[in-house]
Amino acid sequence: VRRPTLEAVAARAGVSRATASRVVNGFTGVRPGVRDAVRRAVEELGYVPNPAARSLVTRRTGSVALVVAEPPSRVFSDDPFFSVVVRAVSQELEAADRQVVLMLASSPAGNARVERYVAGGHVDGVILVSTHGAGTADGAVPLTTALARTRVPVVSHGRPAAAGLAAIPYGDCDNHVGARAAVRHLLERGRRRIATISGPLDMTAAQDRLFGYREAMSGSDRRSIVAIGDFTRESGATAMRRLLTDDPHLDAVFAASDLMAIGALRTLREAGRRVPDDVALVGFDDIEAARYTDPPLTTIRQPVADVAAEVVGLLLTRLPTAAEPPTEPQAGRTAERLSERLVLPTRLVVRAST
Amino acid sequence: VRRPTLEAVAARAGVSRATASRVVNGFTGVRPGVRDAVRRAVEELGYVPNPAARSLVTRRTGSVALVVAEPPSRVFSDDPFFSVVVRAVSQELEAADRQVVLMLASSPAGNARVERYVAGGHVDGVILVSTHGAGTADGAVPLTTALARTRVPVVSHGRPAAAGLAAIPYGDCDNHVGARAAVRHLLERGRRRIATISGPLDMTAAQDRLFGYREAMSGSDRRSIVAIGDFTRESGATAMRRLLTDDPHLDAVFAASDLMAIGALRTLREAGRRVPDDVALVGFDDIEAARYTDPPLTTIRQPVADVAAEVVGLLLTRLPTAAEPPTEPQAGRTAERLSERLVLPTRLVVRAST
DNA sequence: CTGAAAGCGCTTACAG
DNA sequence: CTGAAAGCGCTTACAG
């Protein structure tokens, strides 16, 4: 009932375990006749290598953890962000012949589980989708820090907040410049009273976009008008109501996400404001839905999938390959050659809402 | 630079490797003084057991795969189904001290990856969220069948479609009886022309709900009016338009999901039909949003989280525990004692839409 | 090009 | 209650 071992394959093929191993692992330099005999034995026996045994000696697992520091309700929401990240990361990692292990961690207990799993050596590396701020409410060690001390390579999709002692490599889009471009576009359109709906300020993406708004505004004589949302549609609708109360004469809004812009659009319609005639509106992300609103949404396109691909690249650079054994970390030079951060540009996409 | 081994812990505590192992694994019957010495050594060295070595000898991994046979775009959508399943399954499995490995598989290549992973012995068991039909378009082996031949215990959340040779244990809610109750409720309200918006017919949940509708209708002299959706909001709106064209005089609709009911509600409003005055509407699921529609939605409550918990129980029964070594499968008796299917009841929740 | 042998880091009968 | 020893299934220098 037990699964066949390499020993059995070798016996059947009439070779040594070493040779069988070479064939199974695709080493060149095995005589074709021998190679075929081994392959036949593998086939006939239905042999599958035991990953525990293999990983015990190679000190590699072939798996990478994709850790999303968000609760399931947010990960599985109508925000396409996570869907895109997971898909892009999986695709790139599969192309590199690595298995993705998706883990959600949104509580101190969850963080501890992830840390134990990683520290245990179940994975060769970690990709953190690190959107949220410094640690958990109860002051537990932030996941970023906890993972950094496991000695397993860690990279982040999105600039990590408060990385603390441990600066980890990351990829991100240029939130700051993107947001600034959005507001400048509104200024160029002759808008005078420009408000913004920000994301939650414990997320670096929200911080950077708010900074971009402020910078563009400070170049003019306009005062900033800010409402805070949480990147969801509903929060956008609510924030828009607050903005209309604060300044009934505003003539433009920059929403830090398309979903919030869509919510704001609904509020504006309910309030009898025409878009863009009375109020111009710019979003951020360029999600699919932005093309189908009425009017279609001017927005800042964010290359989420490209960032994900770059982040995977960042990690793969730091992983020992199957060919070369894990090298001792070399001081100085080598480390510096590995780029620590990759910031991809965004692009203004003008549609009918401005 | 290498991680400390059990050998190092034993040396530091002045005991044998065997004793150190016993302490680390929480075996009773180690003298308290010795126990504490080992624990101290573990602490000081920051020892973490090597899972590969452990699993090589125990033939257990402590991990369970949660395989979702859907593309990312559907898993990460605004349908709360997957969110609830993932959360409930994770919670139950963590309580049983098992790590969840979430895998999406929606292509022949994805299926092959999952099969290889499972066959390789990376996990002790598999929970399949098996919503879709028989295999893939290109006639590849259905995942259900492929997994069943790996000899790893497999259970399914939701009745698997076309399990083929391999009947695997599953948990589900009673879709058939639930749908029938929905339609009977409409009949009792005096409705005469009752249509249904079905889910995609390659999913067993959709099949069973349509069957429930048909059964309730066949008891009356009404003819059935069916439109097919895909469980999404948009498809519900579209299907509703089709139904209104087919029979402008219909006075009730049973939608096989709340999301589709919400889409239908929009169409009805656009068509100037009042709900429930002109058309009564019942959904299925009782998702959060069903309470916030206008009018609030009458629906069939489905205990998704409870089913998930039961399914985990089904799997745990089939897993060797840490205490007892894997027993040889005993013919007959034992197997029959393990319940093969668990069907939980649904409940009609009456709100203002009927 | 191939094989004998060591060793990866654990657990677990088996003695005592 | 504790230890010496075998063994889980692989890979990989090292010889030849």
XYZ file of C-alpha atoms (C1' of nucleotides) in Angstrom:
740
model
C 0.000 0.000 0.000
C 3.001 2.235 0.536
C 4.115 4.475 -2.274
C 7.024 3.273 -4.412
C 10.404 4.776 -3.553
C 13.355 5.667 -5.683
C 14.887 2.414 -4.477
C 12.102 0.487 -6.173
C 12.507 2.452 -9.369
C 16.243 1.807 -9.380
C 15.758 -1.903 -8.787
C 13.234 -2.161 -11.578
C 15.448 -0.279 -13.999
C 18.502 -2.236 -12.924
C 20.524 0.822 -11.928
C 21.667 2.462 -8.719
C 19.565 4.858 -6.689
C 21.976 7.645 -7.651
C 21.389 7.157 -11.350
C 17.649 6.915 -10.902
C 17.791 10.182 -9.004
C 19.716 11.849 -11.795
C 17.162 10.843 -14.376
C 14.234 11.909 -12.239
C 15.840 15.302 -11.740
C 16.614 15.729 -15.396
C 20.389 15.751 -15.123
C 22.127 15.459 -18.430
C 24.865 12.969 -18.945
C 23.014 9.751 -18.396
C 23.230 7.257 -21.221
C 19.978 7.399 -23.243
C 19.323 3.678 -22.844
C 19.653 3.891 -19.094
C 17.620 7.072 -18.999
C 14.742 5.463 -20.833
C 14.803 2.388 -18.636
C 14.479 4.566 -15.558
C 11.695 6.586 -17.092
C 9.838 3.437 -17.917
C 10.187 2.215 -14.367
C 8.902 5.534 -13.053
C 5.934 5.291 -15.348
C 5.096 1.700 -14.534
C 5.402 2.156 -10.806
C 3.658 5.518 -10.735
C 6.583 6.905 -8.834
C 6.285 10.387 -7.323
C 9.266 11.759 -5.397
C 8.760 12.285 -1.695
C 9.078 16.021 -1.178
C 9.929 15.714 2.511
C 12.921 13.531 1.804
C 14.033 15.710 -1.041
C 13.647 18.920 0.867
C 15.486 17.481 3.873
C 18.635 17.134 1.852
C 18.335 20.004 -0.589
C 17.098 22.492 2.025
C 14.650 23.770 -0.509
C 10.906 23.295 -0.748
C 9.929 24.753 -4.097
C 7.125 26.680 -2.420
C 6.654 30.379 -1.859
C 4.163 31.912 0.545
C 1.935 34.709 -0.640
C 0.927 36.360 2.596
C -1.967 38.777 2.473
C -2.280 40.804 5.644
C -6.014 41.329 5.341
C -9.154 39.642 6.649
C -10.993 37.295 4.284
C -13.910 39.682 3.944
C -11.605 42.265 2.430
C -9.580 39.894 0.310
C -12.718 38.313 -1.080
C -14.518 41.546 -1.847
C -15.516 43.260 -5.035
C -12.238 45.139 -4.988
C -10.379 43.532 -7.882
C -6.990 44.381 -6.393
C -6.359 41.080 -4.635
C -7.706 39.058 -7.483
C -5.230 40.674 -9.832
C -2.302 40.348 -7.437
C -2.975 36.700 -6.665
C -3.400 35.819 -10.284
C -0.294 37.668 -11.449
C 1.884 36.356 -8.647
C 0.698 32.783 -9.161
C 1.331 32.958 -12.852
C 4.871 34.252 -12.495
C 5.727 31.792 -9.768
C 4.333 28.858 -11.684
C 6.418 29.885 -14.653
C 9.414 29.635 -12.322
C 8.166 26.217 -11.265
C 7.307 27.201 -7.699
C 4.164 26.376 -5.813
C 2.245 29.278 -4.285
C 0.886 28.897 -0.788
C -1.702 31.570 -0.130
C -2.006 32.608 3.496
C -4.234 35.259 4.997
C -3.161 36.852 8.239
C -5.171 39.573 9.866
C -4.901 38.900 13.579
C -2.089 38.426 16.088
C -2.885 34.699 16.057
C -2.811 34.661 12.290
C 0.506 36.475 12.222
C 1.934 33.977 14.673
C 0.773 31.093 12.492
C 2.374 32.584 9.433
C 5.588 33.284 11.287
C 5.750 29.736 12.614
C 5.070 28.319 9.176
C 7.763 30.393 7.544
C 10.284 29.955 10.354
C 9.690 26.205 10.157
C 11.085 26.256 6.673
C 7.920 25.283 4.828
C 8.654 27.834 2.128
C 11.721 29.202 0.383
C 10.516 32.789 0.356
C 7.664 35.118 1.160
C 5.765 37.686 -0.830
C 3.934 40.001 1.489
C 0.985 41.950 0.227
C 1.603 44.541 2.777
C -0.981 47.207 2.580
C -1.624 47.961 6.195
C 0.101 49.870 8.908
C 2.304 49.318 11.860
C 1.484 46.075 13.604
C -1.771 45.170 15.217
C -3.891 47.095 17.657
C -2.557 45.206 20.645
C 1.007 46.139 19.930
C 2.117 42.743 18.680
C 5.218 42.612 16.512
C 4.350 43.637 12.958
C 4.395 40.753 10.541
C 7.050 42.461 8.464
C 9.475 42.473 11.368
C 8.547 38.985 12.481
C 9.168 37.581 9.021
C 12.377 39.489 8.502
C 13.969 37.719 11.443
C 13.234 34.255 10.023
C 16.157 34.614 7.581
C 13.827 33.606 4.759
C 13.835 36.086 1.860
C 10.852 38.439 2.079
C 9.661 40.975 -0.467
C 6.587 43.151 -0.444
C 3.973 44.143 -2.978
C 3.385 47.753 -2.033
C 5.625 49.911 0.113
C 5.491 48.395 3.588
C 4.388 50.676 6.376
C 6.730 51.161 9.291
C 9.058 48.363 8.333
C 10.927 49.309 11.470
C 14.428 47.925 11.675
C 13.909 45.646 8.738
C 13.803 47.344 5.361
C 12.504 44.799 2.920
C 12.636 45.075 -0.866
C 9.390 46.014 -2.522
C 7.622 46.939 -5.700
C 4.915 49.538 -5.982
C 3.378 51.997 -8.393
C 4.134 55.664 -8.060
C 1.145 56.661 -5.959
C 2.511 60.059 -5.187
C 3.180 61.159 -8.742
C -0.032 59.537 -9.957
C -2.187 61.437 -7.506
C -0.408 64.667 -8.301
C -1.082 64.133 -11.997
C -4.774 63.615 -11.267
C -5.057 66.895 -9.392
C -2.975 68.814 -11.906
C -5.307 67.568 -14.593
C -8.246 69.031 -12.665
C -6.405 72.314 -12.221
C -5.683 72.433 -15.949
C -9.352 71.927 -16.616
C -9.887 75.183 -14.733
C -11.328 73.699 -11.565
C -10.909 75.872 -8.490
C -12.324 73.993 -5.523
C -10.842 70.541 -5.588
C -11.580 68.080 -2.800
C -10.138 64.625 -2.253
C -11.481 61.388 -0.862
C -8.502 59.666 0.733
C -7.993 56.016 1.557
C -7.382 54.866 5.134
C -4.284 56.597 6.422
C -2.656 53.490 7.877
C -2.058 52.343 4.300
C 0.963 53.687 2.502
C -0.898 53.869 -0.807
C -3.412 56.216 0.809
C -0.690 58.274 2.438
C 1.215 58.706 -0.801
C -1.868 59.623 -2.808
C -2.930 62.196 -0.240
C 0.587 63.614 -0.359
C 0.327 63.900 -4.144
C -2.964 65.776 -3.803
C -1.507 68.147 -1.210
C 1.551 68.830 -3.306
C -0.459 69.724 -6.387
C -2.754 71.916 -4.342
C 0.039 73.732 -2.559
C 1.287 74.932 -5.909
C -1.991 76.813 -6.318
C -3.829 79.137 -3.972
C -6.598 76.608 -3.344
C -7.140 75.165 0.094
C -7.409 71.392 0.503
C -10.674 69.714 1.359
C -10.257 66.164 2.592
C -12.592 63.332 3.562
C -11.355 59.894 4.553
C -12.743 56.666 3.151
C -11.554 53.063 3.236
C -11.255 52.393 -0.521
C -14.739 50.836 -0.743
C -17.667 52.052 -2.789
C -19.811 52.707 0.254
C -17.151 54.788 1.959
C -16.840 56.846 -1.213
C -20.551 57.603 -1.195
C -20.444 58.603 2.460
C -17.322 60.706 2.100
C -18.869 62.530 -0.842
C -21.883 63.481 1.257
C -19.560 64.890 3.894
C -17.639 66.876 1.292
C -20.818 68.387 -0.128
C -21.794 69.488 3.356
C -18.358 70.931 4.065
C -18.183 72.832 0.806
C -21.347 72.915 -1.311
C -19.473 74.885 -3.984
C -16.706 72.385 -4.705
C -16.267 71.803 -8.422
C -13.944 68.777 -8.517
C -13.057 65.634 -6.584
C -10.052 63.348 -6.696
C -10.992 59.965 -5.212
C -8.031 57.795 -4.228
C -9.681 54.681 -5.705
C -12.108 53.974 -8.522
C -14.434 52.163 -6.181
C -14.692 55.274 -4.002
C -15.146 57.397 -7.108
C -18.043 55.183 -8.129
C -19.626 55.660 -4.717
C -19.062 59.405 -4.972
C -20.696 59.405 -8.388
C -23.844 57.967 -6.878
C -23.943 60.610 -4.151
C -23.380 63.386 -6.674
C -26.239 62.136 -8.799
C -28.515 61.892 -5.779
C -27.542 65.440 -4.850
C -28.469 66.629 -8.310
C -24.924 67.516 -9.350
C -24.011 66.904 -12.969
C -20.691 65.223 -13.747
C -18.537 66.743 -15.132
C -20.536 69.954 -15.694
C -20.941 70.828 -12.007
C -18.330 68.572 -10.492
C -15.408 66.898 -12.247
C -14.306 63.528 -10.888
C -11.056 61.566 -11.120
C -10.476 58.121 -9.671
C -7.399 55.948 -9.182
C -6.692 52.352 -10.341
C -8.453 52.089 -13.692
C -10.428 49.019 -12.812
C -12.732 47.470 -15.371
C -15.819 49.149 -13.897
C -14.340 52.606 -14.496
C -15.143 52.253 -18.191
C -18.778 51.483 -17.548
C -19.860 54.257 -15.221
C -22.050 57.076 -16.462
C -20.097 59.108 -17.394
C -17.024 56.897 -17.813
C -14.394 57.694 -15.240
C -11.205 59.646 -15.762
C -8.642 57.827 -13.648
C -5.008 57.018 -12.942
C -4.045 53.649 -14.336
C -2.081 51.555 -11.902
C -0.081 48.593 -13.271
C -0.970 46.150 -10.495
C -0.103 43.029 -12.435
C 3.204 44.473 -13.628
C 4.135 45.384 -10.088
C 3.270 41.855 -9.010
C 5.499 40.424 -11.715
C 8.367 42.683 -10.665
C 7.937 41.718 -7.047
C 8.151 38.054 -7.965
C 11.323 38.862 -9.858
C 12.691 40.599 -6.785
C 12.096 37.450 -4.776
C 13.409 34.988 -7.349
C 16.711 36.885 -7.417
C 17.049 36.169 -3.736
C 16.186 32.490 -3.931
C 18.764 29.769 -4.407
C 18.145 28.069 -7.718
C 18.078 24.339 -8.149
C 21.374 24.527 -10.051
C 23.560 26.343 -7.566
C 23.478 25.412 -3.899
C 22.500 28.139 -1.427
C 25.423 30.532 -1.323
C 26.609 32.172 1.832
C 25.315 35.741 1.855
C 28.176 37.838 0.537
C 28.697 41.149 2.205
C 28.507 44.449 0.379
C 28.708 44.310 -3.371
C 26.253 41.537 -4.144
C 23.515 42.858 -1.933
C 23.777 46.293 -3.409
C 23.367 44.993 -6.907
C 19.943 43.629 -6.064
C 17.600 46.541 -6.472
C 15.694 47.096 -3.279
C 12.689 48.930 -4.614
C 10.944 49.129 -7.924
C 8.455 51.926 -8.453
C 6.451 51.712 -11.666
C 4.854 54.751 -13.293
C 1.108 55.344 -13.461
C -0.768 56.958 -16.329
C -3.606 59.442 -16.558
C -6.542 58.053 -18.539
C -8.935 60.810 -19.521
C -12.595 59.914 -19.955
C -15.842 61.845 -19.748
C -15.952 62.546 -16.007
C -13.566 65.510 -16.297
C 24.366 30.341 10.117
C 22.491 27.081 9.931
C 19.413 26.613 12.089
C 19.886 24.735 15.354
C 18.886 21.072 15.280
C 17.382 18.849 17.911
C 20.894 17.497 18.412
C 22.027 20.944 19.561
C 19.090 21.282 21.899
C 19.805 17.872 23.412
C 23.469 18.691 23.899
C 22.686 21.980 25.569
C 20.140 20.398 27.889
C 22.437 17.469 28.599
C 19.970 14.817 27.438
C 19.598 12.483 24.491
C 17.976 13.455 21.233
C 15.114 11.096 22.028
C 14.261 12.877 25.232
C 14.529 16.278 23.624
C 12.144 15.062 20.946
C 9.663 13.890 23.572
C 9.633 17.258 25.270
C 9.289 19.167 22.025
C 6.339 16.999 21.067
C 4.667 17.376 24.433
C 4.880 13.742 25.483
C 4.046 13.202 29.128
C 6.303 11.130 31.306
C 9.453 13.192 31.192
C 10.811 14.255 34.551
C 9.869 17.913 35.170
C 13.457 18.974 35.777
C 14.576 17.444 32.496
C 11.569 18.830 30.705
C 12.348 22.360 31.841
C 15.990 22.059 30.892
C 15.017 21.059 27.369
C 12.496 23.866 27.114
C 15.109 26.332 28.201
C 17.503 25.057 25.575
C 14.813 25.350 22.909
C 14.146 28.912 23.990
C 17.780 29.950 24.119
C 18.650 28.426 20.789
C 15.459 29.552 19.073
C 14.922 25.999 17.956
C 12.182 25.293 15.417
C 11.657 21.697 14.302
C 12.431 20.917 10.692
C 9.109 19.906 9.157
C 10.705 17.981 6.311
C 12.614 15.720 8.671
C 9.594 15.261 10.880
C 7.247 14.539 8.035
C 9.699 12.092 6.486
C 9.404 9.821 9.465
C 5.840 10.465 10.613
C 4.391 10.421 7.100
C 2.248 13.350 8.067
C 2.513 17.008 7.128
C -0.032 18.791 9.291
C -1.337 20.606 6.230
C -4.620 20.344 4.403
C -5.292 21.695 0.923
C -8.386 23.783 0.317
C -8.839 23.465 -3.411
C -11.208 25.882 -5.075
C -12.030 24.887 -8.614
C -12.731 28.403 -9.814
C -10.777 31.177 -11.519
C -9.418 33.972 -9.321
C -11.837 36.479 -10.773
C -14.734 34.462 -9.461
C -13.195 33.561 -6.128
C -12.270 37.165 -5.482
C -15.598 38.646 -6.449
C -18.346 40.354 -4.541
C -20.004 36.989 -4.037
C -19.454 36.388 -0.325
C -19.662 32.619 -0.741
C -15.937 31.930 -1.034
C -15.049 34.389 1.662
C -17.319 32.573 4.089
C -16.123 29.121 3.092
C -12.441 30.023 3.324
C -12.881 31.692 6.653
C -14.938 28.881 8.179
C -12.689 26.135 6.858
C -9.543 27.914 8.033
C -10.967 28.478 11.452
C -11.968 24.860 11.961
C -8.707 23.536 10.618
C -6.643 25.866 12.754
C -8.584 24.712 15.772
C -7.467 21.203 14.831
C -3.916 22.510 14.517
C -3.625 22.046 10.785
C -2.299 24.491 8.292
C -4.535 25.407 5.363
C -3.007 25.634 1.924
C -5.353 27.479 -0.395
C -5.082 26.469 -4.040
C -7.083 27.709 -6.971
C -7.439 25.454 -9.955
C -9.482 26.437 -12.948
C -7.563 25.108 -15.911
C -6.183 21.750 -17.006
C -2.716 23.023 -16.086
C -3.986 24.153 -12.695
C -5.622 20.809 -12.081
C -2.396 19.043 -12.956
C -0.472 21.222 -10.541
C -2.889 20.484 -7.734
C -2.826 16.788 -8.488
C 0.966 16.721 -8.487
C 1.079 18.640 -5.237
C -1.364 16.330 -3.524
C 0.089 13.146 -4.990
C 3.514 14.277 -3.842
C 2.300 14.066 -0.298
C 2.500 17.759 0.546
C -0.805 17.566 2.385
C -2.629 15.042 4.550
C -6.019 15.689 3.024
C -8.008 17.779 0.582
C -11.149 19.836 0.869
C -12.567 20.486 -2.535
C -14.890 23.385 -3.081
C -16.423 21.655 -5.946
C -19.061 23.782 -7.478
C -18.551 23.118 -11.127
C -19.373 20.392 -13.518
C -17.796 17.485 -15.201
C -14.189 18.155 -15.978
C -12.890 20.827 -18.269
C -13.901 21.771 -21.756
C -11.067 19.852 -23.341
C -12.084 16.604 -21.744
C -9.278 16.421 -19.207
C -9.804 14.209 -16.193
C -12.032 15.989 -13.666
C -10.149 17.108 -10.599
C -12.391 15.016 -8.398
C -11.353 11.839 -10.134
C -7.714 12.833 -10.334
C -7.564 13.533 -6.631
C -9.456 10.428 -5.648
C -6.739 8.234 -7.141
C -4.010 9.851 -5.058
C -5.094 7.832 -2.000
C -5.192 11.068 0.012
C -8.527 11.618 1.793
C -10.724 14.025 -0.174
C -14.009 15.601 0.867
C -16.120 18.171 -0.902
C -17.981 21.284 0.105
C -21.063 21.034 -2.068
C -22.294 17.964 -3.860
C -19.686 17.188 -6.515
C -20.890 17.027 -10.072
C -20.255 13.851 -11.994
C -17.938 12.334 -9.434
C -17.716 9.479 -11.849
C -16.217 6.335 -10.421
C -15.132 8.054 -7.275
C -17.890 8.961 -4.857
C -16.375 11.319 -2.346
C -17.933 12.350 0.966
C -19.454 15.796 0.996
C -21.467 18.334 2.925
C -24.067 20.607 1.404
C -27.237 22.452 2.234
C -30.551 21.139 1.032
C -30.834 23.136 -2.162
C -33.740 21.141 -3.466
C -35.972 21.477 -0.406
C -34.941 25.110 0.074
C -35.928 26.091 -3.446
C -39.194 24.218 -3.141
C -39.995 26.112 0.055
C -39.325 29.408 -1.698
C -41.757 28.622 -4.482
C -44.389 27.211 -2.145
C -44.176 30.428 -0.185
C -44.972 32.364 -3.352
C -47.865 30.037 -4.139
C -49.226 30.536 -0.641
C -49.059 34.265 -1.158
C -51.464 33.706 -4.018
C -49.044 34.271 -6.858
C -50.036 32.633 -10.141
C -47.275 33.255 -12.643
C -44.031 32.344 -10.995
C -40.772 32.487 -12.933
C -37.310 31.440 -11.848
C -33.815 32.700 -12.520
C -31.593 29.640 -12.357
C -27.869 29.421 -11.769
C -25.543 27.866 -14.366
C -26.640 24.310 -14.965
C -23.194 22.766 -14.711
C -23.320 23.484 -10.986
C -25.142 21.033 -8.775
C -26.488 23.800 -6.550
C -28.195 25.323 -9.573
C -29.518 21.958 -10.721
C -30.996 21.148 -7.352
C -32.620 24.542 -6.928
C -34.177 24.360 -10.358
C -35.468 20.904 -9.498
C -37.042 22.320 -6.331
C -38.746 25.036 -8.355
C -40.064 22.522 -10.869
C -41.351 20.213 -8.182
C -43.282 22.965 -6.430
C -44.704 24.165 -9.718
C -45.743 20.728 -10.891
C -47.975 20.489 -7.860
C -49.954 23.415 -9.221
C -51.374 24.062 -12.671
C -48.879 26.796 -13.401
C -46.345 26.433 -16.182
C -42.693 27.073 -15.458
C -40.864 30.097 -16.813
C -37.097 29.794 -16.658
C -34.159 32.067 -17.430
C -30.567 31.069 -16.801
C -28.042 33.273 -15.033
C -24.608 32.625 -13.569
C -25.255 33.619 -9.941
C -23.965 37.187 -10.456
C -25.865 40.424 -10.048
C -25.487 41.358 -13.684
C -26.792 38.035 -14.921
C -29.804 38.462 -12.657
C -30.610 41.824 -14.194
C -30.277 40.430 -17.695
C -32.311 37.322 -16.960
C -35.069 39.458 -15.472
C -35.300 41.477 -18.663
C -35.675 38.274 -20.616
C -38.390 37.028 -18.291
C -40.371 40.260 -18.611
C -40.232 39.902 -22.361
C -41.275 36.273 -22.247
C -44.180 36.882 -19.903
C -45.055 40.498 -19.148
C -47.756 39.324 -16.760
C -45.603 37.296 -14.373
C -46.299 38.152 -10.757
C -43.454 36.431 -8.919
C -39.819 35.412 -9.344
C -37.635 32.950 -7.495
C -33.976 33.822 -8.061
C -31.522 31.032 -7.230
C -29.151 33.479 -5.529
C -29.503 36.755 -3.656
C -27.051 38.445 -5.971
C -29.227 37.548 -8.962
C -32.307 38.665 -7.016
C -30.649 42.026 -6.433
C -29.958 42.353 -10.151
C -33.552 41.381 -10.902
C -34.760 44.013 -8.457
C -32.979 46.690 -10.441
C -34.526 45.538 -13.691
C -37.971 45.427 -12.147
C -37.599 48.975 -10.858
C -36.391 50.163 -14.246
C -39.386 48.469 -15.838
C -41.703 50.296 -13.470
C -42.810 47.161 -11.615
C -43.446 47.553 -7.911
C -42.053 44.904 -5.545
C -43.905 43.137 -4.050
C -47.159 44.734 -5.260
C -46.739 43.826 -8.911
C -44.039 41.190 -8.647
C -42.994 39.250 -5.552
C -39.338 38.251 -5.317
C -37.499 35.545 -3.378
C -33.757 35.020 -3.362
C -31.467 32.277 -2.064
C -28.480 32.488 0.348
C -29.441 35.251 2.775
C -26.284 37.240 2.269
C -25.757 40.434 4.225
C -26.894 42.617 1.336
C -30.313 40.939 1.299
C -31.275 42.923 4.368
C -30.402 46.237 2.782
C -32.232 46.132 -0.507
C -35.359 48.182 -1.062
C -37.539 46.372 -0.202
C -35.535 43.932 1.938
C -35.354 40.534 0.327
C -37.285 37.439 1.282
C -34.816 34.600 0.870
C -33.721 31.079 1.759
C -31.025 31.106 4.385
C -28.171 28.767 3.569
C -25.819 27.745 6.404
C -22.591 28.027 4.411
C -20.298 28.277 7.426
C -21.978 25.345 9.158
C -21.600 23.207 6.073
C -17.934 24.178 5.927
C -17.466 23.149 9.541
C -19.165 19.812 8.895
C -17.015 19.196 5.852
C -13.890 19.803 7.884
C -15.226 17.314 10.417
C -15.768 14.810 7.629
C -12.134 15.177 6.635
C -10.689 15.112 10.132
C -12.395 11.780 10.746
C -10.443 10.389 7.841
C -7.092 11.790 8.872
C -4.631 9.894 11.045
C -4.193 11.799 14.289
C -0.829 12.530 15.812
C -1.568 10.037 18.589
C -2.366 6.925 16.574
C -0.250 5.944 13.608
C -2.016 5.663 10.251
C -4.157 2.550 10.475
C -4.614 0.207 7.594
C -7.983 0.940 6.026
C -10.347 -1.612 7.531
C -12.850 -3.072 5.176
C -16.569 -2.769 5.659
C -17.681 -1.741 9.100
C -15.430 1.211 9.748
C -15.990 2.834 6.410
C -19.716 2.539 6.730
C -19.709 4.257 10.079
C -18.211 7.367 8.556
C -21.137 9.287 7.184
C -20.601 9.973 3.527
C -22.865 12.964 3.067
C -24.220 15.616 5.333
C -27.080 17.742 4.063
C -28.034 20.667 6.273
C -31.481 22.258 6.211
C -32.178 25.744 4.878
C -34.726 28.191 6.241
C -37.200 30.585 4.679
C -36.632 34.162 5.860
C -39.625 36.338 5.028
C -39.011 40.029 4.427
C -40.824 42.746 2.510
C -40.204 41.567 -1.053
C -43.025 39.001 -0.900
C 28.846 7.804 -17.335
C 27.785 5.198 -12.917
C 27.766 3.368 -8.061
C 28.828 2.946 -2.901
C 28.316 5.621 0.886
C 27.416 9.424 3.789
C 24.186 12.350 5.616
C 19.992 15.710 5.757
C 17.037 16.134 10.967
C 13.861 13.994 12.875
C 10.761 9.902 15.517
C 10.116 5.579 17.570
C 10.207 0.874 18.847
C 13.269 -1.515 21.911
C 15.954 -2.172 26.029
C 17.046 -1.094 30.406
C 11.840 7.741 32.945
C 15.789 7.738 29.470
C 19.174 6.475 25.748
C 21.416 3.923 21.692
C 20.210 2.793 17.310
C 17.616 2.162 13.238
C 15.424 4.193 9.592
C 12.185 7.543 6.955
C 13.504 8.615 1.182
C 16.070 11.300 -0.927
C 20.720 13.973 -3.060
C 25.444 14.585 -3.757
C 30.315 14.812 -3.340
C 33.737 11.336 -4.222
C 35.872 7.639 -6.735
C 36.403 5.094 -10.525
